Short mmCIF file of C-alpha atoms in Angstrom, two decimals:
data_model
loop_
_atom_site.label_atom_id
_atom_site.label_comp_id
_atom_site.label_asym_id
_atom_site.label_seq_id
_atom_site.Cartn_x
_atom_site.Cartn_y
_atom_site.Cartn_z
CA GLN A 1 82.38 -58.37 156.59
CA VAL A 2 80.29 -58.89 154.36
CA GLN A 3 80.23 -57.91 150.43
CA LEU A 4 77.84 -56.23 148.88
CA VAL A 5 77.16 -56.16 145.03
CA GLU A 6 74.00 -53.95 143.14
CA SER A 7 72.45 -55.06 139.77
CA GLY A 8 69.78 -54.65 137.70
CA GLY A 9 69.75 -50.73 136.88
CA GLY A 10 69.40 -49.04 133.78
CA LEU A 11 67.76 -46.71 131.25
CA VAL A 12 64.08 -46.74 131.25
CA GLN A 13 60.65 -43.76 130.58
CA ALA A 14 59.00 -42.54 133.06
CA GLY A 15 55.84 -44.99 134.51
CA ASP A 16 58.46 -48.03 134.23
CA SER A 17 59.29 -50.28 136.84
CA LEU A 18 62.88 -51.81 137.85
CA ARG A 19 63.94 -54.59 140.08
CA LEU A 20 67.31 -53.99 141.76
CA SER A 21 69.16 -56.47 143.13
CA CYS A 22 71.48 -56.54 145.73
CA ALA A 23 73.90 -59.98 146.03
CA ALA A 24 75.92 -60.82 149.29
CA SER A 25 78.63 -63.13 149.83
CA GLY A 26 81.08 -63.34 152.73
CA ARG A 27 77.53 -63.30 155.50
CA THR A 28 74.45 -64.27 155.61
CA LEU A 29 72.11 -61.57 154.91
CA SER A 30 69.66 -62.79 157.38
CA ASN A 31 72.07 -61.47 160.70
CA TYR A 32 71.70 -57.88 159.11
CA ALA A 33 69.78 -55.06 158.93
CA MET A 34 69.44 -53.84 154.74
CA GLY A 35 69.16 -50.49 153.25
CA TRP A 36 68.82 -48.93 149.74
CA PHE A 37 70.50 -45.07 148.96
CA ARG A 38 70.77 -42.68 146.40
CA GLN A 39 72.77 -40.19 144.85
CA ALA A 40 72.61 -37.88 141.95
CA PRO A 41 74.76 -35.46 140.48
CA GLY A 42 76.13 -33.11 142.70
CA LYS A 43 73.26 -34.47 145.19
CA GLU A 44 74.10 -36.10 149.06
CA ARG A 45 73.32 -39.65 149.27
CA GLU A 46 70.09 -40.17 151.04
CA PHE A 47 68.00 -42.82 152.12
CA VAL A 48 65.54 -44.76 150.43
CA ALA A 49 64.19 -47.98 152.09
CA ALA A 50 65.12 -50.43 155.01
CA LEU A 51 64.48 -53.62 156.18
CA SER A 52 64.71 -54.90 159.52
CA ARG A 53 66.98 -57.98 160.48
CA THR A 54 64.08 -60.36 161.14
CA GLY A 55 62.02 -59.45 157.56
CA GLY A 56 58.92 -57.84 158.90
CA SER A 57 59.85 -54.14 159.48
CA SER A 58 60.40 -51.65 156.31
CA TYR A 59 60.68 -48.08 156.05
CA TYR A 60 60.89 -45.53 153.37
CA ALA A 61 60.92 -42.02 152.45
CA ASP A 62 58.48 -40.12 151.49
CA ALA A 63 59.89 -39.02 147.98
CA VAL A 64 59.76 -43.05 147.54
CA THR A 65 56.39 -44.24 149.36
CA ASP A 66 53.47 -46.74 147.83
CA ARG A 67 55.81 -47.09 144.63
CA PHE A 68 58.43 -48.77 145.89
CA THR A 69 59.19 -52.21 148.05
CA ILE A 70 62.11 -53.45 149.36
CA SER A 71 62.42 -57.73 150.29
CA ARG A 72 65.32 -59.97 150.65
CA ASP A 73 65.64 -63.96 149.72
CA ASN A 74 67.03 -64.97 152.36
CA ALA A 75 68.38 -68.71 150.33
CA LYS A 76 69.39 -66.66 147.51
CA ASN A 77 70.93 -64.37 150.42
CA THR A 78 70.09 -61.01 148.24
CA VAL A 79 68.17 -58.16 148.45
CA TYR A 80 65.99 -56.09 146.83
CA LEU A 81 64.05 -52.86 145.79
CA GLN A 82 60.97 -53.04 143.32
CA MET A 83 60.58 -49.72 141.95
CA ASN A 84 56.98 -49.20 140.23
CA SER A 85 55.85 -45.93 138.21
CA LEU A 86 59.81 -44.56 138.34
CA LYS A 87 60.14 -40.64 137.67
CA PRO A 88 62.72 -38.67 135.90
CA GLU A 89 63.54 -37.44 140.12
CA ASP A 90 64.51 -40.70 140.40
CA THR A 91 67.54 -40.55 138.12
CA ALA A 92 70.38 -41.78 140.15
CA VAL A 93 73.13 -44.37 142.05
CA TYR A 94 71.58 -47.07 143.73
CA TYR A 95 73.33 -48.09 146.74
CA CYS A 96 72.45 -50.77 149.02
CA ALA A 97 74.22 -51.13 152.53
CA ALA A 98 74.10 -53.45 155.57
CA ALA A 99 73.99 -53.44 159.17
CA ALA A 100 74.46 -55.39 162.38
CA ILE A 101 71.61 -53.87 164.28
CA TYR A 102 67.67 -55.10 164.32
CA LEU A 103 66.76 -51.96 161.78
CA ALA A 104 69.18 -48.53 160.09
CA ARG A 105 67.04 -46.07 158.71
CA SER A 106 70.55 -43.39 159.04
CA ARG A 107 73.69 -43.64 156.76
CA ASN A 108 76.15 -43.45 159.44
CA GLU A 109 74.30 -46.93 161.34
CA TYR A 110 75.51 -48.79 157.91
CA SER A 111 79.23 -50.94 157.81
CA GLU A 112 78.97 -52.42 154.39
CA TRP A 113 78.29 -50.71 151.17
CA GLY A 114 78.13 -51.95 147.61
CA GLN A 115 79.78 -50.49 144.62
CA GLY A 116 76.36 -48.83 143.38
CA THR A 117 74.03 -49.23 140.37
CA GLN A 118 72.76 -46.64 137.61
CA VAL A 119 69.28 -46.05 137.75
CA THR A 120 68.48 -43.20 134.28
CA VAL A 121 64.51 -42.30 134.36
CA SER A 122 63.64 -40.45 131.16
CA SER A 123 61.07 -38.07 130.54
#
């Protein structure tokens, strides 16, 4: 299995940007599709973005399209989520996940999860 650790969260104001990182150990991320999910208090964990195993295809939730970008650096064994034009409704714990398939959009397709990093956006 692969171990995932998220970092980069924090407290920002609406309109600011953050870059989240997901560092992997135990396995190379080039063998996995990667995804980002988020969970706000009292809500279910929801899909945010996904990146194919090859890194050539990406998919985003409607709420973050044109604001967030998922990418990977295989040399550093790290996946990123660039978050621009943040809104208060983006406030949540953000999780990265890995799936041993080409591309995964459903939570049930991911087998490995990080512990999450808190993102808080004030107005």
